[in-house]
XYZ file of C-alpha atoms in Angstrom:
775
model
C 46.314 35.785 8.259
C 42.218 35.064 5.784
C 39.718 33.385 8.000
C 36.906 32.210 6.360
C 32.840 32.737 7.404
C 30.720 31.400 7.025
C 27.225 32.769 5.812
C 24.322 33.117 7.549
C 20.904 32.425 6.576
C 18.377 34.222 6.155
C 15.059 32.556 6.307
C 11.511 33.846 5.673
C 8.885 33.505 7.741
C 5.327 34.856 7.091
C 2.749 36.101 9.394
C -0.995 34.057 8.043
C -3.350 36.661 9.893
C -1.261 39.749 8.933
C 0.981 39.099 6.379
C 3.401 40.595 8.002
C 7.056 39.229 7.457
C 9.460 38.231 9.891
C 13.168 38.238 8.948
C 15.316 35.909 10.286
C 19.719 35.474 10.546
C 20.970 32.410 11.464
C 24.041 30.341 11.336
C 23.472 27.102 9.548
C 24.753 24.721 12.962
C 21.609 26.975 14.749
C 19.010 26.526 11.603
C 16.652 23.889 13.862
C 12.552 24.904 14.091
C 13.551 25.456 18.312
C 15.565 28.831 17.269
C 12.902 29.805 14.741
C 10.475 29.661 16.847
C 12.186 30.999 20.403
C 13.201 33.867 17.761
C 9.688 34.126 16.561
C 8.912 34.470 20.992
C 8.176 38.052 19.794
C 5.368 38.278 17.636
C 3.832 35.308 18.889
C 4.496 32.918 22.295
C 6.137 29.850 22.253
C 3.110 27.784 22.709
C 0.827 29.308 20.664
C 2.994 29.078 16.926
C 1.604 26.934 14.160
C 4.917 26.089 11.633
C 3.876 25.171 7.618
C 6.108 24.762 5.359
C 4.911 23.701 1.854
C 4.238 22.800 -0.631
C 2.955 20.910 -0.025
C 2.614 21.589 3.649
C 3.354 19.828 6.360
C 4.751 21.256 9.862
C 8.909 21.172 8.999
C 10.985 19.612 10.774
C 15.484 20.290 11.261
C 15.562 17.920 9.067
C 14.078 20.602 6.306
C 16.381 23.530 7.250
C 19.278 21.209 6.096
C 18.543 20.188 2.739
C 19.819 22.629 0.512
C 16.604 22.414 -1.945
C 14.448 23.336 0.490
C 16.544 26.653 1.187
C 15.780 26.919 -2.249
C 12.894 26.806 -2.626
C 12.121 29.139 -0.097
C 14.318 32.177 -1.822
C 12.690 31.242 -4.578
C 8.992 32.216 -2.420
C 10.573 35.201 -2.098
C 11.366 35.825 -4.867
C 7.795 35.515 -7.053
C 6.274 37.591 -2.671
C 7.308 41.557 -4.590
C 4.373 40.245 -7.685
C 1.532 40.038 -6.655
C 0.840 38.893 -10.010
C 2.092 36.208 -9.331
C -0.281 34.026 -6.434
C -2.004 31.947 -9.404
C 0.668 31.333 -11.455
C 1.108 27.360 -11.564
C 3.483 25.832 -9.607
C 7.350 26.603 -9.895
C 8.766 24.522 -6.882
C 8.926 27.626 -4.559
C 7.794 27.093 -0.877
C 7.025 29.385 2.273
C 7.029 28.929 5.850
C 3.993 30.460 7.342
C 3.310 31.153 11.089
C 0.164 30.422 12.326
C -0.895 31.027 15.700
C -3.611 28.763 17.587
C -5.044 31.767 19.437
C -6.009 32.720 16.387
C -7.528 29.854 15.601
C -10.067 29.700 18.746
C -13.539 30.744 18.588
C -13.286 33.391 21.012
C -10.299 35.572 19.481
C -10.813 39.557 19.416
C -11.965 40.767 15.938
C -8.422 42.796 14.135
C -7.710 45.634 14.154
C -8.103 48.656 11.703
C -5.354 48.525 9.095
C -4.142 51.449 9.544
C -2.179 53.181 6.731
C 1.049 55.766 6.936
C 1.426 58.465 6.175
C -1.918 59.568 6.430
C -1.927 63.653 6.976
C 1.337 65.289 5.383
C 2.839 68.217 7.403
C 3.779 71.791 5.040
C 5.862 74.560 5.049
C 3.822 77.220 6.044
C 7.771 79.329 6.129
C 10.545 79.043 2.971
C 14.236 78.110 4.278
C 16.195 80.725 3.681
C 17.366 82.957 1.028
C 20.281 82.008 -0.962
C 20.413 86.041 -2.056
C 22.675 87.951 -0.018
C 21.051 91.413 -0.636
C 24.079 93.947 1.341
C 21.051 96.829 1.879
C 17.414 97.311 2.002
C 15.887 99.871 -0.093
C 12.293 99.325 -1.452
C 13.224 97.723 -5.179
C 15.376 95.121 -2.626
C 13.474 94.631 -0.853
C 10.027 94.133 -3.624
C 12.893 91.257 -5.399
C 12.941 89.638 -2.126
C 9.319 89.315 -1.638
C 8.892 87.503 -4.918
C 12.267 84.821 -4.341
C 10.730 83.813 -0.948
C 6.971 82.444 -2.967
C 8.751 80.529 -5.484
C 10.965 79.565 -2.639
C 8.741 78.091 -0.136
C 6.499 77.064 -3.104
C 8.568 74.762 -3.717
C 9.239 73.895 0.588
C 5.622 72.976 0.075
C 5.954 71.174 -3.833
C 9.160 68.263 -1.793
C 7.145 67.143 1.264
C 4.123 66.607 -1.605
C 6.448 64.772 -3.685
C 8.359 63.301 -0.901
C 4.862 62.425 0.390
C 3.447 60.750 -2.709
C 6.625 57.962 -2.294
C 6.129 57.955 0.935
C 2.020 56.718 -0.010
C 2.952 54.701 -2.954
C 5.651 52.352 -0.753
C 2.957 52.698 1.913
C 0.303 51.026 -0.787
C 2.473 48.386 -2.518
C 3.577 46.763 1.455
C -0.231 46.686 2.350
C -1.107 44.325 -0.792
C 1.907 42.121 -1.128
C 1.420 42.038 2.790
C -2.513 41.296 1.290
C -0.607 37.904 -1.024
C 1.324 36.903 1.213
C -2.108 36.387 3.142
C -4.096 34.723 0.860
C -1.410 32.359 0.372
C -1.725 31.496 3.411
C -5.024 30.709 3.400
C -3.887 28.583 0.277
C -1.547 27.193 2.721
C -4.174 25.955 5.666
C -6.743 24.925 2.645
C -4.417 22.137 1.224
C -3.830 21.359 3.926
C -7.203 20.649 5.246
C -7.909 19.153 1.848
C -4.632 16.232 2.645
C -6.520 15.592 5.637
C -9.966 15.380 4.320
C -9.468 13.117 0.645
C -7.368 10.560 3.564
C -10.055 10.490 5.648
C -12.202 9.651 2.659
C -10.028 7.280 1.365
C -10.323 5.409 4.903
C -14.302 6.292 4.623
C -14.602 4.252 1.358
C -11.821 0.786 2.113
C -13.514 0.639 5.542
C -16.939 0.780 4.151
C -16.955 -1.996 1.664
C -14.843 -4.141 4.047
C -17.837 -3.081 6.813
C -20.683 -4.314 4.465
C -19.239 -6.957 3.102
C -18.394 -7.963 7.179
C -21.608 -8.056 8.410
C -23.981 -8.939 5.530
C -22.635 -11.123 6.471
C -23.118 -11.130 9.859
C -26.537 -11.072 9.231
C -27.208 -13.456 7.210
C -25.695 -15.621 9.515
C -27.171 -14.479 12.344
C -31.442 -14.757 10.641
C -30.531 -18.204 10.745
C -29.212 -19.556 13.195
C -31.467 -21.018 14.244
C -32.243 -22.958 11.273
C -29.024 -24.124 10.416
C -29.614 -25.524 14.345
C -33.109 -26.970 12.777
C -30.584 -28.224 10.187
C -28.088 -29.707 12.369
C -30.245 -31.708 14.160
C -31.796 -34.018 10.305
C -28.195 -34.755 9.496
C -28.538 -39.043 12.167
C -24.227 -39.879 12.697
C -22.852 -42.611 11.604
C -23.888 -45.698 13.337
C -20.217 -46.420 14.370
C -19.995 -42.884 16.291
C -23.608 -43.418 17.689
C -21.868 -46.595 19.872
C -18.531 -45.278 20.310
C -20.458 -42.674 21.974
C -23.155 -44.555 23.774
C -19.156 -46.303 24.869
C -18.225 -43.726 26.841
C -21.901 -42.805 28.184
C -23.147 -39.890 25.692
C -25.521 -39.759 23.558
C -25.183 -38.280 20.521
C -27.491 -39.593 17.310
C -27.486 -35.871 15.213
C -25.209 -33.234 14.916
C -27.504 -30.705 16.482
C -26.263 -33.418 19.698
C -22.970 -31.829 18.906
C -23.321 -29.018 19.181
C -23.962 -26.626 22.839
C -26.791 -25.108 21.822
C -28.487 -23.281 24.410
C -24.938 -21.996 24.741
C -24.651 -21.291 21.288
C -27.805 -19.634 21.445
C -26.509 -16.931 23.880
C -23.475 -16.332 21.812
C -25.524 -15.283 18.932
C -27.957 -13.004 21.402
C -24.822 -11.698 22.503
C -23.701 -11.181 19.168
C -27.019 -10.150 17.659
C -26.710 -8.021 20.469
C -23.051 -6.481 18.923
C -24.095 -6.517 14.546
C -27.184 -3.966 16.217
C -24.234 -1.536 17.716
C -21.728 -1.672 15.233
C -24.685 -1.109 12.717
C -25.386 2.207 14.792
C -22.237 2.781 15.928
C -21.827 2.969 11.511
C -24.842 5.451 10.885
C -23.756 8.423 12.955
C -19.958 7.538 11.715
C -21.593 8.496 8.590
C -23.408 11.213 10.109
C -20.680 12.731 10.749
C -18.801 12.406 7.396
C -20.916 14.205 6.109
C -20.383 17.158 8.412
C -16.828 17.893 6.957
C -18.549 19.289 4.178
C -19.639 18.778 0.510
C -17.735 19.084 -2.602
C -19.985 21.289 -3.162
C -19.239 23.442 -0.551
C -16.095 23.559 -0.888
C -16.118 24.215 -4.510
C -18.018 27.289 -2.521
C -15.132 28.201 -1.110
C -12.787 28.096 -2.859
C -14.847 30.677 -5.725
C -14.910 32.924 -2.566
C -11.170 32.727 -1.992
C -10.788 32.610 -5.776
C -12.409 35.910 -5.580
C -10.642 37.312 -3.363
C -7.209 36.211 -4.581
C -8.063 38.542 -7.709
C -9.681 41.377 -6.425
C -5.715 41.364 -4.353
C -4.836 41.067 -7.945
C -6.605 43.784 -9.319
C -5.708 46.259 -6.440
C -1.983 45.792 -6.958
C -2.633 46.768 -10.908
C -4.200 49.964 -9.317
C -1.531 51.454 -7.104
C 1.112 49.905 -9.603
C -0.820 51.933 -12.834
C -0.764 55.220 -10.445
C 1.644 57.672 -11.783
C 1.116 60.119 -9.576
C 4.645 60.256 -7.522
C 6.134 60.387 -10.990
C 4.208 63.873 -11.925
C 5.215 65.041 -8.949
C 8.589 64.226 -9.385
C 7.962 66.075 -11.706
C 6.318 69.672 -10.389
C 8.789 69.962 -7.943
C 11.306 69.492 -10.551
C 9.433 72.721 -12.078
C 9.327 74.528 -9.398
C 12.559 73.956 -8.597
C 14.809 75.072 -12.308
C 11.234 78.134 -11.240
C 12.906 79.243 -7.554
C 17.026 78.524 -10.010
C 15.320 81.087 -12.774
C 13.843 84.168 -9.788
C 16.668 83.929 -8.262
C 18.551 84.170 -11.959
C 15.992 87.263 -12.678
C 16.887 89.138 -9.245
C 20.168 88.881 -9.393
C 20.745 90.241 -13.036
C 17.796 92.979 -11.382
C 20.479 93.497 -8.469
C 22.979 93.654 -11.149
C 21.962 96.101 -14.171
C 19.994 98.929 -15.483
C 16.783 98.014 -16.181
C 15.452 97.032 -12.717
C 11.265 97.498 -13.303
C 11.975 94.469 -16.970
C 12.388 91.979 -14.030
C 8.840 92.332 -11.665
C 7.659 92.171 -15.004
C 9.755 88.425 -15.474
C 8.355 87.143 -12.354
C 4.675 88.151 -11.781
C 4.643 85.945 -15.579
C 6.699 83.541 -14.006
C 4.705 82.883 -11.148
C 1.247 83.458 -13.036
C 2.263 80.687 -15.356
C 3.533 78.404 -11.654
C 0.471 79.427 -10.212
C -1.285 75.984 -11.173
C 0.852 73.042 -9.844
C 1.188 73.642 -6.491
C -3.138 72.545 -6.621
C -2.765 69.910 -9.311
C -0.019 68.891 -6.246
C -2.594 68.938 -4.090
C -5.009 67.079 -5.746
C -3.407 64.641 -6.443
C -2.540 64.203 -2.913
C -5.638 63.474 -2.106
C -6.220 60.665 -5.020
C -2.533 59.489 -3.095
C -5.091 59.625 0.650
C -7.719 57.943 -1.064
C -6.230 54.912 -2.277
C -3.734 54.271 0.858
C -8.308 55.161 2.404
C -8.982 51.705 0.124
C -6.226 49.517 -0.053
C -5.706 49.452 4.036
C -9.680 49.219 4.358
C -9.236 46.469 1.367
C -6.414 44.464 4.030
C -8.657 45.054 6.776
C -11.367 43.605 4.732
C -8.965 40.457 3.880
C -7.863 39.935 8.134
C -11.059 39.652 8.633
C -11.907 37.117 6.206
C -8.822 35.781 7.713
C -10.243 35.465 10.603
C -13.033 33.935 9.380
C -11.422 31.063 7.028
C -8.824 30.062 9.866
C -11.042 29.780 12.719
C -13.823 26.904 9.347
C -10.149 24.826 8.283
C -9.977 24.962 12.316
C -13.120 23.396 12.991
C -12.720 21.073 10.284
C -8.967 19.727 10.997
C -11.076 19.027 13.916
C -13.992 17.259 13.302
C -11.598 15.707 10.894
C -9.861 13.990 13.873
C -12.696 13.002 15.396
C -13.571 11.070 12.040
C -10.611 9.380 12.704
C -10.885 8.824 15.924
C -13.840 7.205 15.586
C -14.189 5.348 12.575
C -10.174 3.357 15.255
C -12.934 2.829 16.901
C -15.570 1.454 14.851
C -13.141 -1.199 13.004
C -11.022 -2.501 16.522
C -15.388 -3.580 17.629
C -15.148 -6.010 14.303
C -12.649 -6.954 14.482
C -13.592 -7.745 17.412
C -17.536 -8.629 15.330
C -14.904 -10.992 13.720
C -14.006 -12.765 15.856
C -17.134 -14.179 18.308
C -18.716 -14.708 14.720
C -15.970 -17.233 14.511
C -18.102 -20.028 17.072
C -20.644 -19.296 14.890
C -19.458 -19.487 11.347
C -18.302 -23.354 13.416
C -22.136 -23.663 13.473
C -22.572 -22.933 10.111
C -19.506 -24.817 8.275
C -20.599 -28.262 10.965
C -21.985 -30.167 7.860
C -20.059 -30.308 5.491
C -17.426 -30.167 7.923
C -18.786 -33.798 9.447
C -18.722 -35.415 5.804
C -15.189 -33.571 5.548
C -15.220 -35.886 8.644
C -16.056 -39.137 7.334
C -13.594 -38.731 4.827
C -11.182 -38.445 7.037
C -12.055 -41.057 9.267
C -12.033 -43.334 6.388
C -8.932 -41.865 3.993
C -7.312 -42.661 7.568
C -7.946 -46.011 7.947
C -7.467 -47.356 4.395
C -3.796 -45.976 4.981
C -2.668 -47.967 8.242
C -3.813 -50.863 6.154
C -2.714 -50.564 3.113
C 0.990 -49.495 5.535
C 0.445 -52.831 7.500
C -0.400 -54.479 4.340
C 2.579 -52.870 2.637
C 5.317 -53.958 5.046
C 4.054 -57.540 5.263
C 4.928 -58.169 1.567
C 7.829 -56.705 2.228
C 9.113 -59.276 4.559
C 7.184 -61.826 2.903
C 9.886 -60.606 -0.170
C 13.363 -60.487 1.886
C 12.093 -63.789 3.054
C 11.503 -65.662 0.057
C 14.913 -63.806 -1.540
C 16.683 -64.163 2.429
C 15.312 -68.851 1.238
C 16.464 -68.940 -2.394
C 19.787 -67.453 -0.894
C 20.590 -70.063 0.960
C 19.930 -72.413 -1.808
C 22.099 -71.163 -3.274
C 24.461 -71.195 -0.896
C 24.051 -74.731 0.054
C 24.587 -75.844 -3.504
C 28.414 -74.187 -3.660
C 29.079 -75.435 -0.482
C 27.572 -78.676 -1.832
C 29.412 -78.618 -5.104
C 32.433 -75.917 -5.718
C 33.153 -75.681 -2.689
C 33.634 -79.222 -1.599
C 37.225 -79.096 -3.076
C 38.044 -75.816 -2.004
C 41.783 -75.909 0.383
C 41.057 -74.271 5.004
C 43.255 -71.157 3.474
C 39.842 -70.182 1.781
C 37.265 -70.406 4.073
C 39.596 -69.925 7.089
C 41.681 -66.754 5.407
C 39.870 -65.475 2.062
C 36.299 -65.600 2.827
C 35.659 -66.741 7.539
C 32.029 -66.234 6.561
C 31.467 -68.785 3.103
C 29.961 -71.456 5.118
C 27.847 -69.098 7.027
C 24.167 -68.967 6.158
C 22.910 -64.966 5.700
C 21.820 -63.105 8.134
C 18.602 -63.657 9.407
C 15.998 -59.837 8.832
C 13.866 -59.784 11.645
C 12.881 -55.699 12.260
C 9.547 -54.850 13.874
C 7.231 -52.372 13.042
C 6.114 -49.839 14.571
C 2.651 -49.935 16.742
C -0.074 -47.350 15.447
C -1.740 -46.688 18.225
C -4.123 -44.060 15.937
C -5.828 -47.240 14.329
C -6.882 -48.646 17.413
C -8.651 -45.999 18.085
C -10.105 -44.662 15.182
C -14.002 -45.968 14.682
C -14.232 -48.344 11.431
C -17.017 -45.885 9.158
C -17.023 -48.643 6.405
C -16.064 -47.969 3.168
C -18.197 -45.037 1.504
C -20.073 -46.651 -1.088
C -21.084 -50.135 -0.496
C -24.528 -49.784 -0.578
C -27.202 -53.035 -1.152
C -29.119 -52.798 -4.102
C -31.423 -55.520 -4.019
C -29.591 -58.664 -6.052
C -29.049 -61.870 -4.595
C -27.147 -63.803 -6.002
C -23.389 -63.620 -4.381
C -20.131 -62.158 -5.305
C -17.493 -65.312 -6.753
C -15.175 -63.843 -4.482
C -17.838 -63.635 -1.315
C -18.544 -67.339 -2.303
C -15.912 -69.196 -3.233
C -13.002 -67.230 -3.419
C -10.873 -65.134 -1.519
C -13.344 -63.597 1.394
C -11.210 -60.930 2.319
C -7.743 -60.228 2.485
C -6.577 -61.415 5.435
C -7.694 -65.092 3.495
C -4.603 -63.756 0.930
C -1.609 -64.246 3.750
C -3.209 -66.282 5.787
C -2.005 -69.889 2.968
C 2.262 -70.672 3.854
C 3.422 -73.674 1.595
C 5.402 -76.295 3.735
C 9.509 -75.126 2.017
C 8.704 -72.443 3.603
C 8.060 -73.053 6.703
C 10.934 -75.461 7.141
C 13.465 -73.380 5.222
C 12.537 -70.333 8.402
C 12.676 -73.344 11.014
C 16.240 -74.040 9.545
C 17.093 -70.465 9.588
C 16.404 -70.347 13.167
C 18.568 -73.338 14.392
C 21.986 -71.870 15.853
C 24.894 -73.000 13.411
C 27.812 -72.443 12.211
C 27.284 -74.129 9.659
C 24.299 -74.732 6.700
C 23.010 -78.142 6.837
C 20.105 -79.108 4.725
C 20.383 -81.972 2.133
C 20.655 -81.848 -1.145
C 18.649 -84.283 -1.872
C 15.887 -82.691 -0.863
C 15.968 -80.529 -3.531
C 15.364 -81.226 -7.331
C 15.570 -79.843 -10.589
C 11.543 -80.632 -11.616
C 10.730 -79.001 -7.928
C 8.170 -76.198 -8.011
C 8.185 -73.654 -5.008
C 5.269 -71.595 -4.191
C 6.325 -67.892 -3.823
C 4.465 -66.892 -0.843
C 5.287 -63.260 -1.391
C 2.812 -63.144 -4.498
C -0.010 -63.482 -2.023
C 0.635 -60.824 -0.081
C 1.623 -58.480 -2.854
C -2.111 -58.432 -4.176
C -2.725 -57.555 -0.378
C -1.024 -54.591 -0.328
C -1.359 -53.631 -3.379
C -5.040 -53.507 -3.496
C -5.337 -51.981 0.728
C -3.400 -49.526 -1.404
C -5.206 -48.622 -3.585
C -7.983 -48.723 -1.340
C -6.095 -45.964 1.020
C -5.717 -43.858 -3.017
C -9.286 -43.740 -4.005
C -10.221 -42.569 -0.144
C -7.972 -39.373 -0.833
C -9.259 -38.948 -4.007
C -12.477 -39.720 -3.204
C -11.171 -36.856 -0.670
C -10.395 -34.564 -2.608
C -13.871 -35.000 -5.106
C -15.755 -34.014 -2.642
C -14.037 -31.282 -1.509
C -14.492 -29.578 -5.495
C -18.265 -29.881 -4.695
C -18.854 -33.533 -6.694
C -20.815 -35.220 -4.858
C -20.355 -38.593 -3.776
C -21.886 -42.037 -5.627
C -23.332 -42.483 -2.253
C -25.186 -38.710 -2.446
C -27.128 -40.453 -5.876
C -28.285 -43.748 -4.442
C -29.621 -42.557 -1.697
C -31.417 -40.138 -3.828
C -32.310 -42.620 -6.216
C -34.114 -44.595 -3.343
C -35.481 -41.639 -2.231
C -37.268 -40.948 -5.027
C -39.109 -43.973 -6.467
C -37.516 -47.720 -5.408
C -38.952 -49.023 -9.061
C -36.350 -50.640 -11.479
C -36.494 -47.809 -13.704
C -35.031 -46.013 -10.740
C -32.572 -48.389 -9.936
C -31.398 -48.221 -13.425
C -31.316 -44.417 -13.520
C -28.608 -44.847 -10.244
C -26.119 -47.438 -12.705
C -25.515 -44.380 -15.147
C -24.982 -42.108 -12.260
C -23.265 -44.382 -10.139
C -20.574 -45.052 -13.579
C -20.881 -41.123 -14.086
C -19.347 -40.749 -10.737
C -16.442 -43.477 -10.879
C -15.755 -42.010 -15.067
C -15.725 -38.859 -12.719
C -13.266 -40.282 -10.715
C -11.237 -41.821 -12.824
C -10.658 -38.492 -15.188
C -9.485 -36.694 -11.840
C -7.080 -39.476 -11.240
C -6.121 -39.694 -14.365
C -5.539 -35.773 -14.656
C -4.412 -35.725 -11.266
C -1.484 -38.167 -11.837
C -0.949 -36.870 -15.627
C -1.027 -33.780 -13.637
C 2.184 -34.832 -11.199
C 3.793 -36.281 -13.805
C 4.430 -33.271 -16.026
C 5.196 -30.862 -13.051
C 8.020 -33.347 -11.869
C 9.511 -33.568 -15.701
C 8.974 -30.195 -16.148
C 11.396 -28.808 -12.610
C 14.054 -29.096 -14.364
C 15.708 -25.637 -16.194
C 16.122 -25.368 -19.413
C 19.760 -23.837 -20.854
C 20.931 -25.968 -24.055
C 16.715 -24.739 -26.228
C 14.160 -22.648 -24.787
C 9.791 -23.673 -26.382
C 6.954 -22.246 -24.243
C 5.777 -24.173 -20.769
C 10.274 -24.675 -20.244
C 11.711 -23.425 -17.229
C 14.434 -20.765 -17.488
C 16.550 -19.400 -15.353
C 17.479 -16.068 -16.217
C 19.782 -13.593 -15.417
C 21.376 -9.709 -15.456
C 23.558 -8.202 -17.798
C 24.385 -5.513 -16.665
C 23.318 -3.377 -18.837
C 19.760 -1.932 -18.645
C 16.889 1.075 -20.341
C 13.889 3.135 -19.110
C 14.912 1.887 -15.240
C 14.737 -1.650 -14.999
C 17.538 -3.901 -15.688
C 18.357 -6.370 -18.992
C 18.437 -10.057 -17.812
C 19.717 -12.749 -19.944
C 18.524 -16.790 -20.619
C 21.835 -18.729 -18.710
C 22.434 -21.019 -22.103
C 24.833 -22.703 -23.460
C 24.510 -22.253 -27.370
C 21.390 -20.402 -27.138
C 22.517 -16.533 -27.091
C 20.124 -13.697 -27.028
C 17.350 -15.621 -25.095
C 16.384 -12.468 -22.559
C 13.365 -11.744 -20.057
C 10.520 -9.175 -21.050
C 11.161 -5.655 -19.440
C 7.018 -6.658 -18.712
C 8.116 -9.979 -15.836
C 11.564 -7.349 -14.072
C 10.104 -6.072 -11.310
C 12.397 -3.853 -9.150
C 16.405 -4.986 -9.660
C 16.798 -9.542 -7.715
C 19.733 -11.443 -7.804
C 17.529 -12.889 -10.478
C 14.561 -14.387 -11.813
C 13.270 -17.952 -12.703
C 10.160 -18.974 -15.259
C 8.256 -20.570 -17.548
C 8.220 -19.427 -20.896
C 4.399 -18.703 -21.615
C 4.606 -16.909 -24.754
C 8.417 -16.276 -27.452
C 8.641 -13.851 -29.455
C 11.355 -13.929 -32.238
C 12.739 -10.505 -32.998
C 15.638 -8.973 -36.034
C 17.569 -5.579 -34.029
C 16.971 -3.036 -34.860
C 19.033 0.681 -35.538
C 21.335 1.428 -31.978
C 19.181 3.874 -29.570
C 15.518 3.132 -31.166
C 12.773 0.902 -29.282
C 14.144 -2.307 -31.894
C 16.591 -2.244 -30.086
C 16.384 -2.809 -26.542
C 19.299 -4.629 -25.690
C 22.008 -3.266 -27.822
C 23.065 -5.918 -30.684
C 24.339 -6.243 -33.043
C 21.800 -4.886 -36.130
C 20.602 -6.856 -38.266
C 21.027 -9.620 -34.879
C 18.289 -12.196 -33.956
C 16.518 -12.442 -30.782
C 14.309 -14.171 -28.815
C 11.324 -12.047 -26.172
C 10.349 -14.287 -23.629
C 7.502 -13.168 -21.255
C 7.738 -16.381 -17.860
C 5.062 -16.349 -15.029
C 7.619 -15.940 -12.396
C 8.187 -18.760 -9.804
C 10.702 -17.139 -7.620
C 7.999 -14.537 -6.666
C 10.336 -13.711 -3.293
C 13.923 -13.595 -4.599
């Protein structure tokens, strides 16, 4: 029974320092980096090995050799390395595994041994091999003929040694040049790996430099104007109400500066200034370290030198490959072999024939005609020897240059690591400085935040007043409704109810004669209103008018006056409602059709509406100030400070009108925006137009790597989502249509029919503002 065997994988490892190839055969289950290192330990100790696989050149992992693509690309690299002319060929997807020595990269690494190719010296035989002639007698004639055979045999043996030596010499030259090509590829791999790290460091440098300059310029400006900020805070007075609150708590605070722990902030600013200077110094040192990594011109110079070395290797390979001495030596050997065979034939004919004298004449002519073959072979052998010396010297130079270049690459790699480490340290220091500067930024934003604080207090108090008034109005309305219900029930009981039989009261409707329930909920106490200072209206400023407002003189002077009055009829109803009774006890004689009942809920509703408007005005005012606009009070104060005359007062009124118009316009725009948003939140499915919201679902088809999405619809087909709005493969896309293009489907398989529709079908391509960003 035949057993199946798994074929071993052959991995070729290339030595970067010498170009020597190590062929390692491993079973697929043993194909790991550690096993490769163990097999290479005889050449370089395991702890001293550096392996690079690529391109792109990186340290290999065990998973790298489990990929069939990687193994195939390694085999492709093996085939390419047989021809050094492919050294500068374009990328073909081939890969190589290079072996570097840490010791060879060190500063005190010894110089490589000079390269010596073998065989440098050929030993030629001085005696011929045994003669193939079997001469029974040793007559002078036979001896003379044997001398010719011995001479040709010696020349044949010497020619064979020279021909074999030519093959060995050329093979050694080819192997040496191929090793130089491997060294050139290894240097290219090391430089490529260095370039990856260098480019990554340059990218980090660019990103960090931009961030550092932005942050430090902001910090520097803040530190320089810190004292000016403190002085400006001293000129901003606190609201008198806040001053009173502070005094009530035992503190004296009259300006914004009084709220700042000045000495602590100054000490902190001094510490931040010192840290800022230290950061600038560290950044300067980092820039110097970056500059020491090398410039583009220096790297281009190194690349040119590497290219020249590679071209020299290619020229040397061409010279070796174009050398035909080995073929010429082989042809001469064939000539010597045929001559020797002819000599033997002539001698045998002379021994067996009747004219031995003519044999000497032929042999002498053959000896003269082949006398220059051996000297030519010796001359060409010397040429091959010189070529071996040239190739060996070229490899020695390449190994020395390789040692220097790999050392430069190693130093550059170490410098890049140090720079990256310094960059990380500086980034951490910058982050810490950002946290430290937050305390000073509080001081910088204090004036603006104080204005927001005042607006927030006014808005909250307006909110509390609005809620309380709305509650009171609601309770008034409920009380009025109950009063009306009491009257309606009494009218029924006094009228038709008198004629109903007892089952109607006892069985059908047991509560028919009872009053409506008394609803008296309690509003939760708004504790916050008791703690918030009352800063008063934001824009209530006396402008010098002596006239009194009608509302202040004779009309309702306050919100409380709108709700204090209660008509006698309501009080009577309330007293009646509070009496414990099972039936209504109200006299019908007290009511007439002509009686006018005053509805007290009107005053409560008016008060609630007024305070609600005040709250909305406070919200709007706060929004306007946050957008950078000035409040009306600001315009008034500026006018009063410049000129108190009537002309300035007219200008002030004009500015106030403009501010009120802007506020109303902003409020209307805000209401319109909210109303539009509420109206447009519905998903359209019966028709699709600009600004409609549509839900697009995947169709199951795709083109160009992107899935098609069709709008969810009813009797409105062929509304597709533009591929520009498709990112990834979302389950659905919800978006507002911002552009719609009407098209007709062209031929199948063309750009005019991207959604594979029947020819001539009308369809729409919708560009949307995506609303489900995280879908």
